[in-house]
Short mmCIF file of C-alpha atoms in Angstrom, two decimals:
data_model
loop_
_atom_site.label_atom_id
_atom_site.label_comp_id
_atom_site.label_asym_id
_atom_site.label_seq_id
_atom_site.Cartn_x
_atom_site.Cartn_y
_atom_site.Cartn_z
CA UNK A 1 0.00 0.00 0.00
CA UNK A 2 1.29 3.45 -0.93
CA UNK A 3 1.74 6.23 1.59
CA UNK A 4 1.03 9.53 -0.16
CA UNK A 5 1.98 12.11 2.45
CA UNK A 6 5.58 11.33 3.37
CA UNK A 7 8.43 11.72 0.88
CA UNK A 8 10.29 8.55 0.03
CA UNK A 9 14.07 8.29 0.59
CA UNK A 10 15.67 6.51 -2.28
CA UNK A 11 18.85 4.58 -1.59
CA UNK A 12 20.71 3.39 -4.66
CA UNK A 13 22.27 -0.06 -4.14
CA UNK A 14 24.76 -1.22 -6.69
CA UNK A 15 24.36 -4.80 -7.72
CA UNK A 16 26.58 -7.21 -5.82
CA UNK A 17 28.70 -8.04 -8.91
CA UNK A 18 29.43 -4.39 -9.65
CA UNK A 19 30.39 -3.73 -6.02
CA UNK A 20 32.83 -6.60 -6.13
CA UNK A 21 34.44 -5.28 -9.29
CA UNK A 22 34.79 -1.77 -7.92
CA UNK A 23 36.25 -3.07 -4.66
CA UNK A 24 38.63 -5.27 -6.54
CA UNK A 25 39.75 -2.41 -8.76
CA UNK A 26 40.37 -0.18 -5.76
CA UNK A 27 42.31 -2.93 -4.05
CA UNK A 28 44.26 -3.64 -7.23
CA UNK A 29 45.32 0.00 -7.61
CA UNK A 30 46.36 0.12 -3.96
CA UNK A 31 48.39 -3.08 -4.28
CA UNK A 32 49.84 -2.03 -7.63
CA UNK A 33 50.92 1.28 -6.18
CA UNK A 34 52.49 -0.51 -3.25
CA UNK A 35 54.28 -3.00 -5.48
CA UNK A 36 55.51 -0.22 -7.76
CA UNK A 37 56.80 1.62 -4.73
CA UNK A 38 58.49 -1.51 -3.43
CA UNK A 39 59.97 -2.31 -6.84
CA UNK A 40 61.28 1.22 -7.10
CA UNK A 41 62.78 0.81 -3.68
CA UNK A 42 64.22 -2.58 -4.71
CA UNK A 43 65.68 -1.14 -7.89
CA UNK A 44 67.17 1.70 -5.90
CA UNK A 45 68.60 -0.86 -3.50
CA UNK A 46 70.00 -2.88 -6.40
CA UNK A 47 71.48 0.23 -7.94
CA UNK A 48 72.85 1.18 -4.55
CA UNK A 49 74.33 -2.31 -4.19
CA UNK A 50 75.89 -2.04 -7.64
CA UNK A 51 77.30 1.37 -6.78
CA UNK A 52 78.65 0.03 -3.50
CA UNK A 53 80.15 -2.96 -5.34
CA UNK A 54 81.76 -0.59 -7.83
CA UNK A 55 83.08 1.48 -4.96
CA UNK A 56 84.50 -1.66 -3.38
CA UNK A 57 86.20 -2.59 -6.65
CA UNK A 58 87.56 0.94 -6.99
CA UNK A 59 88.73 0.77 -3.40
CA UNK A 60 90.35 -2.58 -4.17
CA UNK A 61 92.22 -1.07 -7.08
CA UNK A 62 93.35 2.16 -5.45
CA UNK A 63 93.61 1.74 -1.70
CA UNK A 64 93.71 -1.90 -0.72
CA UNK A 65 96.96 -3.58 0.25
CA UNK A 66 96.00 -7.11 -0.64
CA UNK A 67 99.18 -8.65 0.73
CA UNK A 68 98.36 -7.83 4.36
CA UNK A 69 95.51 -9.72 5.97
CA UNK A 70 94.48 -13.03 7.49
CA UNK A 71 93.10 -16.41 6.47
CA UNK A 72 89.38 -16.91 7.16
CA UNK A 73 87.81 -20.37 7.15
CA UNK A 74 85.07 -20.37 4.51
CA UNK A 75 83.42 -23.61 3.45
CA UNK A 76 80.72 -21.73 1.53
CA UNK A 77 82.64 -19.91 -1.21
CA UNK A 78 85.77 -22.07 -1.11
CA UNK A 79 87.13 -23.98 -2.93
CA UNK A 80 86.74 -22.15 -6.24
CA UNK A 81 86.78 -25.45 -8.15
CA UNK A 82 87.06 -29.18 -7.59
CA UNK A 83 90.53 -30.64 -7.83
CA UNK A 84 89.02 -34.06 -8.51
CA UNK A 85 87.03 -32.71 -11.46
CA UNK A 86 89.70 -30.51 -13.04
CA UNK A 87 90.96 -32.53 -16.00
CA UNK A 88 94.08 -30.37 -16.28
CA UNK A 89 95.43 -30.75 -12.75
CA UNK A 90 98.95 -32.14 -12.36
CA UNK A 91 99.52 -35.26 -10.20
CA UNK A 92 102.16 -33.62 -8.01
CA UNK A 93 99.59 -31.15 -6.62
CA UNK A 94 96.40 -33.27 -6.73
CA UNK A 95 96.50 -34.03 -3.00
CA UNK A 96 92.94 -35.30 -2.49
CA UNK A 97 93.32 -37.64 -5.46
CA UNK A 98 96.46 -39.09 -3.87
CA UNK A 99 94.94 -39.79 -0.49
CA UNK A 100 94.80 -36.60 1.56
CA UNK A 101 91.64 -36.96 3.65
CA UNK A 102 91.53 -33.67 5.56
CA UNK A 103 90.14 -31.01 3.21
CA UNK A 104 90.28 -27.95 5.46
CA UNK A 105 93.20 -26.66 3.39
CA UNK A 106 90.76 -26.11 0.51
CA UNK A 107 88.39 -23.89 2.49
CA UNK A 108 90.54 -20.95 3.55
CA UNK A 109 89.86 -17.54 2.02
CA UNK A 110 92.38 -14.70 2.15
CA UNK A 111 90.87 -11.59 3.75
CA UNK A 112 92.91 -8.38 3.37
CA UNK A 113 92.73 -5.90 6.25
CA UNK A 114 90.03 -3.28 5.72
CA UNK A 115 88.92 -4.28 2.22
CA UNK A 116 88.09 -7.24 -0.02
CA UNK A 117 89.78 -8.90 -2.94
CA UNK A 118 87.82 -8.54 -6.20
CA UNK A 119 85.57 -11.56 -6.62
CA UNK A 120 87.04 -13.94 -9.19
CA UNK A 121 84.89 -14.37 -12.29
CA UNK A 122 86.25 -16.90 -14.79
CA UNK A 123 84.05 -15.69 -17.64
CA UNK A 124 85.15 -12.08 -17.18
CA UNK A 125 88.78 -13.17 -17.16
CA UNK A 126 88.34 -15.19 -20.34
CA UNK A 127 86.70 -12.17 -21.98
CA UNK A 128 89.69 -10.11 -20.88
CA UNK A 129 91.96 -12.73 -22.47
CA UNK A 130 89.97 -12.99 -25.68
CA UNK A 131 92.42 -13.08 -28.61
CA UNK A 132 95.29 -12.75 -26.11
CA UNK A 133 98.12 -14.83 -24.67
CA UNK A 134 99.12 -15.03 -21.02
CA UNK A 135 102.42 -16.77 -20.24
CA UNK A 136 103.77 -17.96 -16.91
CA UNK A 137 107.58 -18.16 -17.07
CA UNK A 138 109.60 -19.88 -14.37
CA UNK A 139 109.97 -23.02 -12.29
CA UNK A 140 107.69 -25.71 -10.86
CA UNK A 141 106.16 -23.29 -8.34
CA UNK A 142 105.16 -21.04 -11.21
CA UNK A 143 103.75 -24.11 -12.96
CA UNK A 144 101.80 -24.71 -9.75
CA UNK A 145 100.22 -21.28 -10.20
CA UNK A 146 99.57 -21.94 -13.89
CA UNK A 147 97.73 -25.19 -13.10
CA UNK A 148 95.69 -23.31 -10.50
CA UNK A 149 94.57 -20.66 -12.99
CA UNK A 150 93.74 -23.26 -15.64
CA UNK A 151 91.54 -25.12 -13.14
CA UNK A 152 89.93 -21.83 -12.08
CA UNK A 153 88.83 -21.00 -15.64
CA UNK A 154 88.24 -24.39 -17.26
CA UNK A 155 85.24 -25.16 -15.04
CA UNK A 156 83.41 -22.28 -16.76
CA UNK A 157 83.81 -24.06 -20.12
CA UNK A 158 81.54 -27.12 -19.81
CA UNK A 159 82.06 -28.27 -23.38
CA UNK A 160 85.27 -30.32 -23.43
CA UNK A 161 85.62 -29.71 -27.17
CA UNK A 162 86.24 -26.02 -26.48
CA UNK A 163 89.31 -26.45 -24.26
CA UNK A 164 92.58 -28.23 -24.93
CA UNK A 165 96.06 -28.66 -23.45
CA UNK A 166 99.15 -28.99 -25.61
CA UNK A 167 102.61 -30.15 -24.52
CA UNK A 168 105.55 -28.92 -26.57
CA UNK A 169 108.82 -29.50 -24.73
CA UNK A 170 109.30 -26.69 -22.22
CA UNK A 171 106.02 -25.08 -23.26
CA UNK A 172 102.58 -26.20 -22.05
CA UNK A 173 99.53 -24.44 -23.48
CA UNK A 174 95.91 -24.30 -22.35
CA UNK A 175 93.58 -22.93 -24.99
CA UNK A 176 90.00 -21.74 -24.51
CA UNK A 177 88.94 -22.08 -28.14
CA UNK A 178 85.69 -20.11 -27.94
CA UNK A 179 87.64 -17.07 -26.72
CA UNK A 180 90.81 -17.69 -28.72
CA UNK A 181 92.53 -17.26 -25.35
CA UNK A 182 95.80 -18.96 -24.46
CA UNK A 183 97.27 -19.52 -20.98
CA UNK A 184 100.81 -20.91 -21.26
CA UNK A 185 103.49 -22.14 -18.94
CA UNK A 186 107.12 -22.01 -20.08
CA UNK A 187 109.87 -23.77 -18.11
CA UNK A 188 112.76 -21.37 -17.50
CA UNK A 189 113.71 -21.74 -13.82
CA UNK A 190 116.76 -19.46 -13.92
CA UNK A 191 115.34 -16.95 -16.46
CA UNK A 192 118.49 -16.95 -18.61
CA UNK A 193 119.79 -20.01 -20.45
CA UNK A 194 121.16 -22.68 -18.11
CA UNK A 195 121.96 -26.34 -17.68
CA UNK A 196 118.51 -26.73 -16.11
CA UNK A 197 116.43 -25.78 -19.14
CA UNK A 198 115.12 -29.29 -19.66
CA UNK A 199 111.92 -29.56 -17.57
CA UNK A 200 112.45 -33.28 -17.02
CA UNK A 201 116.22 -33.78 -16.87
CA UNK A 202 118.11 -31.34 -14.66
CA UNK A 203 120.23 -31.32 -11.54
CA UNK A 204 118.92 -29.07 -8.82
CA UNK A 205 122.18 -29.07 -6.83
CA UNK A 206 124.48 -28.24 -9.76
CA UNK A 207 123.61 -25.05 -11.60
CA UNK A 208 125.25 -23.20 -14.46
CA UNK A 209 123.77 -20.13 -16.12
CA UNK A 210 124.89 -18.31 -19.26
CA UNK A 211 125.21 -14.68 -18.25
CA UNK A 212 124.56 -13.14 -21.64
CA UNK A 213 122.08 -15.59 -23.17
CA UNK A 214 118.33 -15.14 -22.84
CA UNK A 215 117.03 -14.97 -26.41
CA UNK A 216 116.20 -18.69 -26.66
CA UNK A 217 113.72 -18.25 -23.82
CA UNK A 218 112.62 -14.73 -24.72
CA UNK A 219 111.59 -15.83 -28.21
CA UNK A 220 108.83 -17.87 -26.56
CA UNK A 221 107.31 -15.03 -24.54
CA UNK A 222 108.13 -12.15 -26.91
CA UNK A 223 104.61 -11.91 -28.40
CA UNK A 224 102.73 -12.40 -25.11
CA UNK A 225 100.16 -9.87 -23.91
CA UNK A 226 100.69 -10.75 -20.24
CA UNK A 227 103.81 -12.33 -18.70
CA UNK A 228 104.09 -13.64 -15.14
CA UNK A 229 107.70 -14.36 -14.18
CA UNK A 230 108.79 -16.31 -11.12
CA UNK A 231 112.36 -17.23 -10.16
CA UNK A 232 113.26 -17.66 -6.51
CA UNK A 233 113.29 -21.34 -5.65
CA UNK A 234 116.29 -22.17 -7.80
CA UNK A 235 118.38 -19.38 -6.30
CA UNK A 236 118.08 -20.71 -2.77
CA UNK A 237 120.89 -22.68 -1.25
CA UNK A 238 120.21 -26.37 -0.69
CA UNK A 239 123.11 -26.37 1.77
CA UNK A 240 125.20 -23.64 3.39
CA UNK A 241 128.26 -23.99 1.17
CA UNK A 242 126.31 -24.25 -2.09
CA UNK A 243 127.57 -22.06 -4.95
CA UNK A 244 126.86 -21.88 -8.66
CA UNK A 245 128.74 -21.32 -11.91
CA UNK A 246 128.26 -18.53 -14.43
CA UNK A 247 129.40 -19.02 -18.01
CA UNK A 248 130.62 -16.14 -20.14
CA UNK A 249 131.29 -16.42 -23.87
CA UNK A 250 130.76 -19.72 -25.66
CA UNK A 251 132.56 -22.93 -26.49
CA UNK A 252 131.73 -22.32 -30.17
CA UNK A 253 133.67 -19.05 -30.18
CA UNK A 254 136.47 -20.45 -28.05
CA UNK A 255 136.10 -17.78 -25.35
CA UNK A 256 134.11 -19.74 -22.76
CA UNK A 257 134.83 -18.90 -19.14
CA UNK A 258 133.25 -20.33 -16.00
CA UNK A 259 133.16 -18.25 -12.81
CA UNK A 260 132.00 -19.66 -9.49
CA UNK A 261 129.93 -17.37 -7.29
CA UNK A 262 127.27 -17.10 -4.61
CA UNK A 263 123.67 -17.86 -5.57
CA UNK A 264 122.52 -14.28 -4.90
CA UNK A 265 125.18 -12.95 -7.28
CA UNK A 266 123.92 -15.28 -10.00
CA UNK A 267 120.37 -14.05 -9.32
CA UNK A 268 121.49 -10.46 -9.89
CA UNK A 269 123.15 -11.40 -13.19
CA UNK A 270 119.94 -13.07 -14.40
CA UNK A 271 117.81 -10.09 -13.29
CA UNK A 272 120.14 -7.67 -15.04
CA UNK A 273 119.88 -9.59 -18.31
CA UNK A 274 116.10 -9.91 -18.04
CA UNK A 275 115.73 -6.21 -17.27
CA UNK A 276 117.90 -5.29 -20.25
CA UNK A 277 115.82 -7.48 -22.54
CA UNK A 278 112.53 -6.06 -21.27
CA UNK A 279 113.77 -2.50 -21.69
CA UNK A 280 114.84 -3.12 -25.29
CA UNK A 281 112.01 -5.34 -26.51
CA UNK A 282 108.76 -4.89 -24.59
CA UNK A 283 105.94 -2.87 -26.14
CA UNK A 284 104.73 -0.97 -23.08
CA UNK A 285 101.40 -0.26 -24.79
CA UNK A 286 100.70 -3.96 -25.31
CA UNK A 287 102.36 -6.17 -22.72
CA UNK A 288 101.71 -6.26 -18.98
CA UNK A 289 104.48 -7.74 -16.86
CA UNK A 290 104.25 -9.34 -13.42
CA UNK A 291 106.90 -10.84 -11.19
CA UNK A 292 105.56 -13.19 -8.51
CA UNK A 293 106.87 -12.89 -4.99
CA UNK A 294 108.83 -15.62 -3.28
CA UNK A 295 106.82 -18.72 -2.34
CA UNK A 296 107.84 -19.88 1.15
CA UNK A 297 108.70 -23.46 1.99
CA UNK A 298 107.75 -25.03 5.31
CA UNK A 299 110.55 -27.51 5.80
CA UNK A 300 111.61 -26.22 9.23
CA UNK A 301 108.83 -26.86 11.73
CA UNK A 302 110.77 -25.12 14.50
CA UNK A 303 109.69 -21.85 12.83
CA UNK A 304 106.19 -22.38 14.26
CA UNK A 305 107.12 -24.34 17.36
CA UNK A 306 107.22 -27.85 15.89
CA UNK A 307 109.93 -30.45 15.44
CA UNK A 308 112.14 -29.95 12.38
CA UNK A 309 112.23 -33.70 11.82
CA UNK A 310 108.51 -33.59 10.95
CA UNK A 311 108.82 -30.78 8.36
CA UNK A 312 105.21 -29.87 7.45
CA UNK A 313 103.87 -33.41 7.71
CA UNK A 314 100.38 -33.73 9.28
CA UNK A 315 99.83 -29.96 9.50
CA UNK A 316 96.11 -29.24 9.02
CA UNK A 317 95.71 -25.55 9.94
CA UNK A 318 97.45 -22.28 9.08
CA UNK A 319 99.62 -20.25 11.41
CA UNK A 320 97.27 -17.75 13.05
CA UNK A 321 99.77 -15.24 14.40
CA UNK A 322 99.19 -12.00 12.45
CA UNK A 323 102.40 -10.69 10.91
CA UNK A 324 104.16 -14.04 11.15
CA UNK A 325 107.33 -14.28 9.09
CA UNK A 326 109.38 -17.46 9.16
CA UNK A 327 113.05 -17.02 9.97
CA UNK A 328 113.89 -19.14 6.93
CA UNK A 329 111.77 -17.12 4.46
CA UNK A 330 114.02 -14.85 2.42
CA UNK A 331 112.34 -11.55 1.60
CA UNK A 332 115.55 -10.03 0.25
CA UNK A 333 115.23 -11.67 -3.18
CA UNK A 334 111.96 -9.86 -3.85
CA UNK A 335 113.50 -6.57 -2.77
CA UNK A 336 116.41 -7.25 -5.12
CA UNK A 337 114.01 -7.88 -8.02
CA UNK A 338 112.13 -4.65 -7.27
CA UNK A 339 115.34 -2.64 -7.39
CA UNK A 340 116.18 -3.94 -10.87
CA UNK A 341 112.70 -3.49 -12.30
CA UNK A 342 112.53 0.06 -10.95
CA UNK A 343 115.15 1.03 -13.55
CA UNK A 344 112.54 0.35 -16.25
CA UNK A 345 110.12 2.98 -14.95
CA UNK A 346 111.73 5.92 -16.83
CA UNK A 347 111.00 4.01 -20.04
CA UNK A 348 107.35 3.68 -19.07
CA UNK A 349 107.66 -0.06 -18.41
CA UNK A 350 106.11 -1.17 -15.13
CA UNK A 351 106.71 -4.61 -13.62
CA UNK A 352 104.04 -5.35 -11.02
CA UNK A 353 105.19 -7.49 -8.10
CA UNK A 354 102.63 -10.06 -6.93
CA UNK A 355 103.40 -9.85 -3.23
CA UNK A 356 102.23 -13.28 -2.09
CA UNK A 357 105.04 -14.15 0.32
CA UNK A 358 103.53 -13.23 3.69
CA UNK A 359 100.09 -14.71 3.02
CA UNK A 360 101.73 -17.96 1.88
CA UNK A 361 104.04 -18.01 4.90
CA UNK A 362 101.03 -18.65 7.17
CA UNK A 363 100.01 -21.78 5.24
CA UNK A 364 102.10 -24.59 6.69
CA UNK A 365 99.08 -26.83 6.05
CA UNK A 366 98.88 -26.22 2.31
CA UNK A 367 101.61 -28.50 0.94
CA UNK A 368 101.28 -31.96 -0.66
CA UNK A 369 103.68 -33.62 1.83
CA UNK A 370 103.29 -37.33 0.91
CA UNK A 371 99.95 -36.95 -0.88
CA UNK A 372 101.17 -36.63 -4.45
CA UNK A 373 102.44 -38.80 -7.25
CA UNK A 374 105.99 -39.96 -6.61
CA UNK A 375 107.95 -39.95 -9.86
CA UNK A 376 110.86 -41.88 -8.33
CA UNK A 377 110.21 -45.11 -6.36
CA UNK A 378 110.50 -44.60 -2.62
CA UNK A 379 113.29 -46.30 -0.70
CA UNK A 380 112.66 -48.43 2.38
CA UNK A 381 114.17 -45.66 4.50
CA UNK A 382 111.77 -43.11 3.04
CA UNK A 383 108.75 -45.34 3.55
CA UNK A 384 109.79 -45.80 7.17
CA UNK A 385 110.17 -42.03 7.61
CA UNK A 386 107.50 -40.20 5.57
CA UNK A 387 108.72 -36.75 6.64
CA UNK A 388 112.00 -37.43 4.82
CA UNK A 389 110.30 -37.14 1.42
CA UNK A 390 107.41 -34.84 2.34
CA UNK A 391 106.96 -32.06 -0.23
CA UNK A 392 106.76 -28.81 1.74
CA UNK A 393 107.57 -26.63 -1.28
CA UNK A 394 104.73 -27.02 -3.76
CA UNK A 395 101.06 -26.43 -2.98
CA UNK A 396 97.97 -28.63 -2.98
CA UNK A 397 95.20 -27.58 -5.36
CA UNK A 398 92.69 -26.18 -4.74
CA UNK A 399 94.69 -24.09 -2.33
CA UNK A 400 97.08 -21.21 -1.78
CA UNK A 401 98.02 -20.49 -5.45
CA UNK A 402 94.34 -19.77 -6.15
CA UNK A 403 94.78 -16.60 -4.07
CA UNK A 404 97.90 -15.67 -6.05
CA UNK A 405 95.69 -15.81 -9.12
CA UNK A 406 93.01 -13.75 -7.42
CA UNK A 407 95.71 -11.09 -7.05
CA UNK A 408 96.57 -11.45 -10.74
CA UNK A 409 92.89 -11.24 -11.67
CA UNK A 410 92.46 -8.10 -9.55
CA UNK A 411 95.38 -6.38 -11.24
CA UNK A 412 94.27 -7.35 -14.73
CA UNK A 413 90.66 -6.31 -14.22
CA UNK A 414 90.85 -3.30 -11.91
CA UNK A 415 94.37 -1.85 -11.77
#
C-alpha cells in the first residue's frame, strides 16, 4: 500500500557483482601502487648495491693492500673449483686424489685488512683474455700457479671440445677455443739459459747459467700480452756452502769462461739480463708484466714451534699469528728484483710485483707432503720415515696459489 503524504528516501544499491568489481579495482590499484613503490625501492637498492660494489672494486684497485691480511675459514665460497674434477690438474699437486683426507686446506679464504679482494669471475677473465696470450715463465712453483689458474677457468667451459692442453717441450699451453685465449706455462727456472732448461732432466744441486744468453727463452714469450715471471726457488741454497757457476762467452767461439759465485750474485746477473731485454724489446702499450713474490717453503717446523724432523707433515691448519714471518723465508730476493725493475720505470715499463710471500708463509698446512704422485720409487728408509720425502715446497690444489691468481685477476681487471 502506498503512503502519499511522506516523501520517500531513495537509496541506490549497486548490484553485488558491480560492487565486487569496484572493490577489486580499488584494491588492485592500492596493491599495484604498493608493489611499484616496493619495486622502485628494490631497484634503488640494487642500484645502490651495484654502486657500492663498484666502490668496493675501486677501493680494491686504489687503496687496498692485498698482501696484508688473514686467512678466514670459509666452506661456503671455497674452494673455487674441484681438484678431482679438473681434467688439467697435475699429479704432483692433486692431494685429495692421492689420499689426503683432511680437506680444510681447501676452504681458507684470504681476507685483506680493511677491504676485499675482487671476486674472481672466470668468464670475465676469459673475456679479458679474448684473442690474447698469457704466459707464466719460471719453475715448478710457477707451474703450480699456472695449473691453478687453468683449473679456475676451465670449469666455466663445460664443453670439453672447447678447451685443450698442448705439450711442446718446455712449453705447455691451455687454450680456450671459444675465446681464442691462451694460458701458457714455459719452463725457465733461472730466467736466462742454463743447464737446467730441460723440464724433465736437470740437476737441482748443480747449476750453471749463461750470463749473456736469454734470447732462446725470450723468443717464446716475446709476443705475449701478459707475462708472469717467477724465479726464486732455484736461487736458494740447498746447503750452506752451495755455490753456482756462471758461463761467459761460448765454447763455439772459443772464449768460454766459468766463474763460481754465490747464488745471490747469479740471481742479480739473471735479473740484469732480463731487465735489459725487457727495456729493449717490450711494447709498453701492449704487454703487462708481473713478477711473482717468493713462495715460502715449510721444511723447518721449528719456525712455528714444531719439530724440524717432521717438516710440514700432518699440518692441518694455518699459522694464526698475524704478521708471522718465518726465519727461513728470504724476503731479500723480492727486494732485489724490485730494485732492478725500478730502472725500467723511466722508459714507461712497469713490472708489477705479486706480493704473495707473507700470506703464503702462514700456510704450513697447504703442501702436498706425501699426498702426491711420486715420480721416483721410494726407498725403504723413506717409507719408514715419511717426513723425509714430504713435499713442503709445492702447494695442494685447490689451495694457496688460487689466491695468487686472485691477485693477478684483480690487477688485470681493476688496476
